[in-house]
Amino acid sequence: MMLLSWPSHILRCLTLTLFAITLVGCSEDKSPWQLHTEQGTTLMEQGKFPEAEQELKAALELAEQFEGQDPRLIQSITNLAILHNAKGEPEQAETLLLKAVGIHEEGPNSQTAELAASLSNLGALYVTQQKFDQAQASFERALAVREQALGPDNPEVIRDLENLAALFVRQSHYAEAESYLKRVLDSKERTTGPEAPELVEPLNNLALLHRAQEQYDQAEALLLRALAIKEKQIGPTNPHLLGSLNNLALLYSTARQFSQATPVLERMLTITEEGFGEEHPRVALTLNQLGEIYRIQDQPEQAIPLIQRAITIIEKAEGPEHSSLTGPLNNLALLYVTTGQYEKADPLFQRTITLTEQTMGKDHFRVERALRNYTTLLRKMGRTEEAVTQETRANAIHEKNNPPVTSSPG
């Protein structure tokens, strides 16, 4: 069973691996079907698709000869569907998965968890094709079948609920997604208790959904509860708290509650330094976050040394041309502009532009942003001709990345 990936700007907790290959068990005397299946799945994982297809087709031909509704037939069909999807042939994968669903439906006991698994696979395939209505129908049917077969609190039922929530988030249908995530949380509370570690993930997911809807108070309450559960489990200084603390800091930043974000980031910095060492790249990440919060609050004297230290750590650990330098370099340049230190800001903006071009491409939107920041500095320095040149290039990148929408003649 798989989970859909949520858009990265909303959730990063749920991930999807389209289909799960079920490897057959090992034994001393393997049947021809086992040998073809194992060899085919191994070749597929190695990216040797033609050879894998030959083996998996051989396994399917053998499975079609088995009597009754042998589960090896469904597995063979599903494995071949996985292969076609990996090859970029979703139509062939869809045909095979529909065949698997049909075989289940023709059996004497059609409403089984196995049918639900095939429906979930089909739904996941539809998501990759952006056929969201068909994906929803498949997931909803999988949920109904599995709930009846396994009960409402079975882990597979929970994953069906998460799939549906992720699907609705992908379409920005947040109210529908919220109802499914609440069901996930309620189910886990019933089965594990109100302070179990298993609640942290659904609490975070529901909180991040509220954040996407700008429901900051609801999000804060959920994140604080998730953090309290983890603190009780692993203590207040464990590095495994950093994910929950980061979610909380991001919430406060998004809500522009910077005074609340600051102590959370300071706590993250202490935990990171103690857990990874004062010169670890993760320390640099937190230093930059904290420095940016101080910059936004117009506190450059606190921000500048933090971001300078972040740059030093990254340069030492990753080298002077690493992509993670672009953010701190840009932030430090902005701070120098704010404090009137234009000569210090100039080379930092130039370096930001060069690194962004090298790591993300010359037409990336981050290059445009860096060029516009540099344009502002050049105008402040009275270098109008250079500013026009940089602004012209920024405009060209913007137009390339945002072509005008033309309407068809009626």
PDB file of C-alpha atoms in Angstrom, residues 40 42 52 55 88 92 95 111 144 198 205 219 221-222 225 233 236 246 299 302 329 339 345 360 392 403:
ATOM      1  CA  GLY A  40      12.119 -10.003 -13.259  1.00  0.00           C
ATOM      2  CA  THR A  42      15.539  -7.723  -9.710  1.00  0.00           C
ATOM      3  CA  ALA A  52      12.633  -7.684 -16.833  1.00  0.00           C
ATOM      4  CA  GLU A  55      10.895 -12.593 -17.175  1.00  0.00           C
ATOM      5  CA  GLY A  88       6.510   5.504 -18.887  1.00  0.00           C
ATOM      6  CA  GLN A  92      -0.521  -0.458 -20.494  1.00  0.00           C
ATOM      7  CA  THR A  95      -5.049  -2.051 -18.639  1.00  0.00           C
ATOM      8  CA  GLN A 111     -15.172  -7.705  -1.529  1.00  0.00           C
ATOM      9  CA  ALA A 144     -15.099   1.046   1.584  1.00  0.00           C
ATOM     10  CA  GLU A 198       2.083   7.259  16.588  1.00  0.00           C
ATOM     11  CA  ASN A 205      -0.201  16.594   8.870  1.00  0.00           C
ATOM     12  CA  ALA A 219      -2.319  24.616  13.545  1.00  0.00           C
ATOM     13  CA  ALA A 221      -2.443  23.775  19.014  1.00  0.00           C
ATOM     14  CA  LEU A 222      -1.823  20.611  17.004  1.00  0.00           C
ATOM     15  CA  ARG A 225       0.576  18.759  21.117  1.00  0.00           C
ATOM     16  CA  GLN A 233       9.048  10.264  24.691  1.00  0.00           C
ATOM     17  CA  PRO A 236      13.637  18.100  25.517  1.00  0.00           C
ATOM     18  CA  ASN A 246      10.930  23.514  12.604  1.00  0.00           C
ATOM     19  CA  GLN A 299      17.484  43.759  13.920  1.00  0.00           C
ATOM     20  CA  GLN A 302      21.745  40.303  15.706  1.00  0.00           C
ATOM     21  CA  LEU A 329      24.756  35.145   0.770  1.00  0.00           C
ATOM     22  CA  THR A 339      22.645  49.142   7.083  1.00  0.00           C
ATOM     23  CA  ALA A 345      26.630  44.027  -0.435  1.00  0.00           C
ATOM     24  CA  MET A 360      19.872  26.044 -10.839  1.00  0.00           C
ATOM     25  CA  THR A 392      16.230  43.983 -18.285  1.00  0.00           C
ATOM     26  CA  PRO A 403       4.481  33.348 -20.895  1.00  0.00           C
TER      27      PRO A 403
END
